[in-house]
Tab-separated table of C-alpha atoms in Angstrom:
chain	number	residue	atom	x	y	z
A	242	MET	CA	99.867	111.380	0.519
A	243	THR	CA	101.806	108.227	-0.213
A	244	THR	CA	101.058	104.607	-0.888
A	245	SER	CA	103.500	101.757	-0.538
A	246	ILE	CA	103.574	99.690	-3.706
A	247	SER	CA	105.439	96.832	-5.258
A	248	PRO	CA	105.864	96.980	-9.051
A	249	ARG	CA	105.542	93.849	-11.100
A	250	ILE	CA	108.991	94.131	-12.491
A	251	GLY	CA	111.275	91.738	-14.269
A	252	THR	CA	115.011	91.289	-14.431
A	253	GLU	CA	117.295	91.870	-17.344
A	254	ARG	CA	117.254	88.132	-17.982
A	255	ARG	CA	113.616	88.397	-19.033
A	256	ARG	CA	114.210	90.810	-21.905
A	257	ALA	CA	112.562	88.629	-24.502
A	258	SER	CA	109.209	88.453	-22.734
A	259	ALA	CA	109.503	92.034	-21.529
A	260	ALA	CA	109.835	93.528	-24.993
A	261	ALA	CA	106.072	93.744	-25.315
A	262	ALA	CA	105.513	94.976	-21.775
A	263	THR	CA	103.718	98.277	-21.227
A	264	ALA	CA	104.105	100.687	-18.340
A	265	PRO	CA	104.996	99.165	-14.944
A	266	LYS	CA	101.995	97.864	-13.013
A	267	PHE	CA	101.703	98.636	-9.328
A	268	GLU	CA	99.947	96.794	-6.542
A	269	ALA	CA	98.430	98.926	-3.805
A	270	GLY	CA	99.669	98.299	-0.296
A	271	ALA	CA	99.587	99.768	3.180
A	272	ALA	CA	99.705	103.526	3.584
A	273	CYS	CA	103.119	105.067	4.161
A	274	SER	CA	103.514	107.824	6.741
A	275	THR	CA	106.569	109.539	5.219
A	276	LEU	CA	105.751	112.892	3.638
A	277	CYS	CA	107.869	114.885	1.203
A	278	SER	CA	108.397	117.528	3.888
A	279	ASN	CA	109.829	114.886	6.244
A	280	CYS	CA	112.018	113.144	3.677
A	281	ASN	CA	115.770	113.448	4.230
A	282	LEU	CA	116.180	114.203	0.509
A	283	ARG	CA	113.740	117.128	0.434
A	284	GLY	CA	116.620	119.557	-0.164
A	285	LEU	CA	117.532	117.772	-3.410
A	286	CYS	CA	114.340	116.286	-4.757
A	287	VAL	CA	111.287	117.481	-6.641
A	288	PRO	CA	108.733	118.532	-5.449
A	289	CYS	CA	110.070	120.033	-2.188
A	290	CYS	CA	113.495	121.406	-3.067
A	291	GLY	CA	113.573	125.150	-2.474
A	292	LEU	CA	109.890	125.459	-1.544
A	293	THR	CA	108.635	127.440	1.439
A	294	ARG	CA	106.801	125.691	4.249
A	295	SER	CA	103.404	126.828	2.954
A	296	GLU	CA	104.303	125.680	-0.574
A	297	ARG	CA	105.387	122.296	0.758
A	298	GLU	CA	102.024	121.928	2.495
A	299	ILE	CA	100.333	122.423	-0.885
A	300	ALA	CA	102.738	119.983	-2.497
A	301	GLU	CA	101.732	117.316	0.044
A	302	ARG	CA	98.477	116.971	-1.906
A	303	LEU	CA	100.377	115.179	-4.641
A	304	GLU	CA	99.554	111.488	-4.406
A	305	PHE	CA	102.602	109.427	-5.177
A	306	HIS	CA	103.618	105.812	-4.913
A	307	ARG	CA	106.527	103.928	-3.461
A	308	ALA	CA	108.358	101.092	-5.146
A	309	HIS	CA	111.173	98.837	-3.979
A	310	LEU	CA	113.387	97.251	-6.596
A	311	ARG	CA	116.006	94.605	-6.086
A	312	ARG	CA	119.328	94.635	-7.842
A	313	GLY	CA	118.900	93.899	-11.554
A	314	GLU	CA	115.183	94.707	-11.644
A	315	THR	CA	113.804	97.142	-14.199
A	316	LEU	CA	111.837	100.249	-13.219
A	317	TYR	CA	110.691	100.935	-16.793
A	318	ARG	CA	111.691	99.936	-20.298
A	319	ALA	CA	112.043	101.735	-23.601
A	320	GLY	CA	108.603	101.928	-25.201
A	321	ASP	CA	106.670	101.943	-21.910
A	322	ARG	CA	103.951	104.590	-21.698
A	323	PHE	CA	105.151	107.671	-19.833
A	324	SER	CA	103.030	108.477	-16.771
A	325	PHE	CA	105.400	109.059	-13.857
A	326	LEU	CA	108.560	110.849	-12.875
A	327	TYR	CA	110.618	108.790	-10.456
A	328	ALA	CA	112.599	110.276	-7.571
A	329	VAL	CA	115.343	107.955	-6.364
A	330	ARG	CA	115.120	107.719	-2.569
A	331	THR	CA	117.839	105.129	-2.015
A	332	GLY	CA	120.026	103.098	-4.303
A	333	PHE	CA	121.542	103.504	-7.740
A	334	PHE	CA	120.231	103.073	-11.293
A	335	LYS	CA	121.705	102.842	-14.753
A	336	SER	CA	119.929	103.969	-17.924
A	337	THR	CA	120.509	101.911	-21.049
A	338	VAL	CA	119.447	101.772	-24.691
A	339	LEU	CA	119.758	98.936	-27.174
A	340	VAL	CA	122.178	99.529	-30.051
A	341	GLU	CA	123.495	97.474	-32.957
A	342	ASN	CA	120.006	96.253	-33.861
A	343	GLY	CA	119.237	95.257	-30.300
A	344	ARG	CA	122.335	93.148	-29.807
A	345	ARG	CA	124.090	95.308	-27.209
A	346	ASP	CA	123.147	97.516	-24.247
A	347	GLN	CA	124.670	100.994	-24.207
A	348	VAL	CA	124.783	102.708	-20.799
A	349	THR	CA	123.640	106.314	-21.130
A	350	GLY	CA	123.668	107.448	-17.504
A	351	PHE	CA	123.728	106.675	-13.787
A	352	SER	CA	121.265	108.037	-11.221
A	353	MET	CA	121.602	108.119	-7.442
A	354	ALA	CA	119.512	109.197	-4.444
A	355	GLY	CA	117.908	112.626	-4.909
A	356	GLU	CA	117.944	112.469	-8.713
A	357	MET	CA	115.071	112.056	-11.141
A	358	LEU	CA	114.325	109.317	-13.647
A	359	GLY	CA	111.780	109.234	-16.452
A	360	MET	CA	112.159	112.660	-18.037
A	361	ASP	CA	113.179	111.066	-21.323
A	362	GLY	CA	109.510	110.168	-21.851
A	363	ILE	CA	108.017	113.661	-21.617
A	364	GLU	CA	108.262	114.628	-25.293
A	365	SER	CA	106.984	111.422	-26.926
A	366	GLU	CA	104.955	110.136	-23.942
A	367	ARG	CA	106.980	106.925	-24.241
A	368	GLN	CA	110.106	106.025	-22.341
A	369	THR	CA	113.152	106.031	-24.593
A	370	CYS	CA	115.501	103.998	-22.394
A	371	ASN	CA	115.570	101.295	-19.731
A	372	ALA	CA	116.097	102.126	-16.042
A	373	ILE	CA	117.692	99.240	-14.139
A	374	ALA	CA	118.591	99.064	-10.426
A	375	LEU	CA	122.289	98.536	-9.738
A	376	GLU	CA	121.518	97.670	-6.112
A	377	ASP	CA	118.430	97.323	-3.921
A	378	SER	CA	116.697	100.672	-4.384
A	379	ASN	CA	113.591	102.658	-3.493
A	380	VAL	CA	111.817	105.227	-5.653
A	381	CYS	CA	108.876	107.598	-5.362
A	382	ALA	CA	106.696	107.515	-8.480
A	383	MET	CA	105.045	110.908	-8.983
A	384	PRO	CA	102.206	111.243	-11.535
A	385	TYR	CA	103.432	113.752	-14.097
A	386	ALA	CA	99.932	115.140	-14.711
A	387	GLY	CA	99.486	115.767	-10.991
A	388	LEU	CA	102.894	117.408	-10.765
A	389	LEU	CA	102.003	119.794	-13.610
A	390	ALA	CA	98.696	120.663	-11.939
A	391	LEU	CA	100.542	121.552	-8.735
A	392	ALA	CA	103.024	123.636	-10.691
A	393	TYR	CA	100.192	125.955	-11.771
A	394	GLU	CA	99.509	126.660	-8.090
A	395	ILE	CA	103.152	126.896	-7.042
A	396	PRO	CA	105.211	129.095	-9.415
A	397	SER	CA	108.463	128.105	-7.715
A	398	LEU	CA	107.674	124.467	-8.509
A	399	GLN	CA	107.432	125.418	-12.192
A	400	HIS	CA	110.897	126.931	-11.900
A	401	LEU	CA	112.168	123.811	-10.141
A	402	LEU	CA	110.849	121.533	-12.878
A	403	ARG	CA	112.503	123.674	-15.541
A	404	LYS	CA	115.757	123.666	-13.583
A	405	THR	CA	115.659	119.885	-13.235
A	406	MET	CA	115.079	119.483	-16.966
A	407	SER	CA	117.908	121.917	-17.617
A	408	ASP	CA	120.224	119.839	-15.442
A	409	VAL	CA	119.423	116.801	-17.586
A	410	ILE	CA	120.207	118.754	-20.771
A	411	VAL	CA	123.470	120.082	-19.323
A	412	ARG	CA	124.525	116.615	-18.214
A	413	GLU	CA	123.827	115.145	-21.642
A	414	SER	CA	125.709	118.027	-23.292
A	415	GLY	CA	128.638	117.317	-21.005
A	416	MET	CA	128.514	113.689	-22.066
A	417	LEU	CA	128.707	114.694	-25.734
A	418	LEU	CA	131.722	116.844	-24.921
A	419	LEU	CA	133.297	113.961	-23.035
A	420	LEU	CA	132.877	111.507	-25.907
A	421	GLY	CA	133.737	113.956	-28.642
A	422	SER	CA	136.855	115.704	-27.390
A	423	MET	CA	138.465	113.752	-24.528
A	424	ASN	CA	140.945	110.900	-24.543
A	425	ALA	CA	140.512	107.817	-22.370
A	426	ASP	CA	142.415	109.171	-19.343
A	427	GLU	CA	140.448	112.437	-19.417
A	428	ARG	CA	137.127	110.591	-19.610
A	429	LEU	CA	137.784	108.486	-16.521
A	430	ALA	CA	139.186	111.455	-14.573
A	431	MET	CA	136.075	113.488	-15.356
A	432	PHE	CA	133.846	110.564	-14.394
A	433	LEU	CA	135.514	110.197	-10.974
A	434	LEU	CA	135.365	113.938	-10.254
A	435	ASN	CA	131.714	113.959	-11.332
A	436	MET	CA	130.893	111.124	-8.916
A	437	SER	CA	132.797	112.881	-6.132
A	438	ARG	CA	130.742	116.054	-6.610
A	439	ARG	CA	127.443	114.183	-6.667
A	440	PHE	CA	128.249	112.181	-3.517
A	441	ALA	CA	129.278	115.394	-1.721
A	442	ALA	CA	125.959	117.057	-2.639
A	443	ARG	CA	124.186	114.229	-0.801
A	444	GLY	CA	126.208	114.526	2.392
A	445	TYR	CA	128.617	111.694	1.637
A	446	SER	CA	132.379	111.924	1.581
A	447	PRO	CA	133.612	113.413	-1.711
A	448	SER	CA	136.877	111.489	-1.439
A	449	GLU	CA	135.775	107.969	-0.459
A	450	PHE	CA	132.858	106.177	-2.095
A	451	ASN	CA	131.725	102.895	-3.574
A	452	LEU	CA	130.995	102.714	-7.286
A	453	ARG	CA	127.826	100.663	-7.787
A	454	MET	CA	128.516	100.016	-11.451
A	455	THR	CA	130.939	97.479	-12.907
A	456	ARG	CA	134.044	98.430	-14.876
A	457	ASP	CA	132.272	97.133	-17.971
A	458	GLU	CA	129.318	99.487	-17.320
A	459	ILE	CA	131.689	102.417	-16.760
A	460	GLY	CA	133.348	101.575	-20.069
A	461	SER	CA	130.002	101.424	-21.850
A	462	TYR	CA	129.086	104.847	-20.472
A	463	LEU	CA	132.445	106.419	-21.347
A	464	GLY	CA	132.795	104.765	-24.736
A	465	LEU	CA	135.798	102.699	-23.614
A	466	LYS	CA	136.637	99.012	-23.606
A	467	LEU	CA	136.696	97.115	-20.316
A	468	GLU	CA	140.446	96.529	-20.661
A	469	THR	CA	141.040	100.263	-21.134
A	470	VAL	CA	139.026	101.191	-18.030
A	471	SER	CA	140.906	98.644	-15.909
A	472	ARG	CA	144.263	99.817	-17.263
A	473	ILE	CA	143.534	103.483	-16.469
A	474	PHE	CA	142.301	102.659	-12.952
A	475	SER	CA	145.611	100.862	-12.371
A	476	LYS	CA	147.552	103.756	-13.907
A	477	PHE	CA	145.814	106.347	-11.719
A	478	GLN	CA	146.515	104.200	-8.660
A	479	GLU	CA	150.193	103.808	-9.524
A	480	GLU	CA	150.474	107.576	-9.981
A	481	GLY	CA	148.951	108.190	-6.538
A	482	LEU	CA	145.826	109.900	-7.848
A	483	ILE	CA	143.382	107.369	-6.404
A	484	GLY	CA	143.258	104.286	-4.239
A	485	VAL	CA	141.144	101.369	-5.461
A	486	GLN	CA	139.945	98.239	-3.715
A	487	GLN	CA	137.392	96.438	-5.885
A	488	LYS	CA	134.512	98.963	-6.157
A	489	PHE	CA	135.738	101.190	-3.336
A	490	VAL	CA	137.510	104.325	-4.597
A	491	GLN	CA	139.496	106.878	-2.623
A	492	ILE	CA	140.475	110.096	-4.362
A	493	LEU	CA	143.948	111.003	-3.104
A	494	ASP	CA	144.861	113.880	-5.422
A	495	TYR	CA	142.038	116.069	-6.746
A	496	ALA	CA	144.453	118.508	-8.351
A	497	GLY	CA	146.178	115.624	-10.087
A	498	LEU	CA	142.912	114.414	-11.606
A	499	GLU	CA	142.167	117.958	-12.736
A	500	ARG	CA	145.595	118.149	-14.345
A	501	VAL	CA	144.769	114.957	-16.237
A	502	MET	CA	141.843	116.892	-17.666
A	503	GLY	CA	144.195	119.600	-18.906
A	504	ARG	CA	141.485	122.235	-18.443
A	505	ASP	CA	139.331	124.000	-15.855
A	506	ILE	CA	136.359	121.958	-14.712
A	507	HIS	CA	133.022	123.538	-13.853
A	508	TRP	CA	130.139	121.697	-12.261
A	509	ASN	CA	126.551	122.251	-11.259
A	510	ALA	CA	124.795	120.714	-8.261
A	511	ALA	CA	123.808	117.672	-10.300
A	512	GLY	CA	127.449	116.885	-11.001
A	513	ALA	CA	127.318	117.989	-14.622
A	514	SER	CA	129.782	120.398	-16.182
A	515	ASP	CA	128.447	123.907	-16.737
A	516	ASN	CA	129.521	127.523	-16.341
A	517	GLY	CA	129.572	127.458	-12.558
A	518	ARG	CA	132.563	127.624	-10.237
A	519	ARG	CA	135.544	125.358	-10.452
A	520	ILE	CA	135.872	122.831	-7.646
A	521	GLY	CA	138.920	124.023	-5.750
A	522	ALA	CA	140.420	122.939	-2.455
A	523	ALA	CA	138.287	125.367	-0.440
A	524	GLU	CA	135.045	124.144	-1.982
A	525	ARG	CA	136.018	120.517	-1.541
A	526	LYS	CA	136.700	121.233	2.127
A	527	ARG	CA	133.293	122.889	2.509
A	528	ALA	CA	131.621	119.940	0.747
A	529	ALA	CA	133.235	117.571	3.214
A	530	THR	CA	132.549	119.620	6.373
A	531	SER	CA	129.385	121.687	5.832
A	532	ALA	CA	127.006	118.922	4.704
A	533	PRO	CA	124.343	117.970	7.283
A	534	ILE	CA	125.793	114.480	7.559
A	535	THR	CA	129.161	113.613	6.057
A	536	ARG	CA	129.641	109.917	5.761
A	537	ARG	CA	131.074	107.273	3.523
A	538	ALA	CA	128.597	105.857	1.053
A	539	ARG	CA	127.330	102.580	2.470
A	540	THR	CA	129.054	99.451	1.300
A	541	SER	CA	126.209	96.964	1.320
């Protein structure tokens, strides 16, 4: 059961007045006919991923909300009361925290369609970061209490929730590895291969995609200066590893990017490094040909 909603959300330019804001407020709207079982992301998203048909019918009892955010609008802010988990239906988000006594935003992650936002608030019941749309986006807001109640009825949903939380932990561990042991070239190579894997998991081309974030945001995430990110993009292009046209990236030499890493790379379905299989040529070919719909990520 779904309800179309429009959150009263502000832009990044309203940070001063938003500092005291509580959890996002939603305005009820017309009923939405799309069910989880009919969603084109059901194979990736909680609460339908991996469930049987009968389990999905039970899961349809979860009442959730829809929200549309324009580019630059904030889904939630650090300090907001935690009530929902957010499934990204379309669009792209960045997660940020304030550092240096609130004088600078540090990007801590990027989320795309089929991924979850809001799990940072489970432990303290307060959100610990800001979630900001990098383009016009749509999310499903699922009440966490209702999701837990369903999990008692559907054991496989309990497993799915644990797996999703584990993916978040693995991704953050991979980020610590990236910042702690990799040089600048290795960081950007890993970032591009990570994005390739995540786009492929969603049926997009693993070799051609548009990066929704700016070079400055990539640098903030990777712990690099803007000038360093731009220099390495140019270097990779000159070496024939990638092709770049503004935000459009084409990966021309996967093996070359892996050689930049100087090590074997293992990934899970969420695009985070783990103890799974290495992405080789055969797997990349399967990712490009076996997905239900293989397409270039939209440019608008």
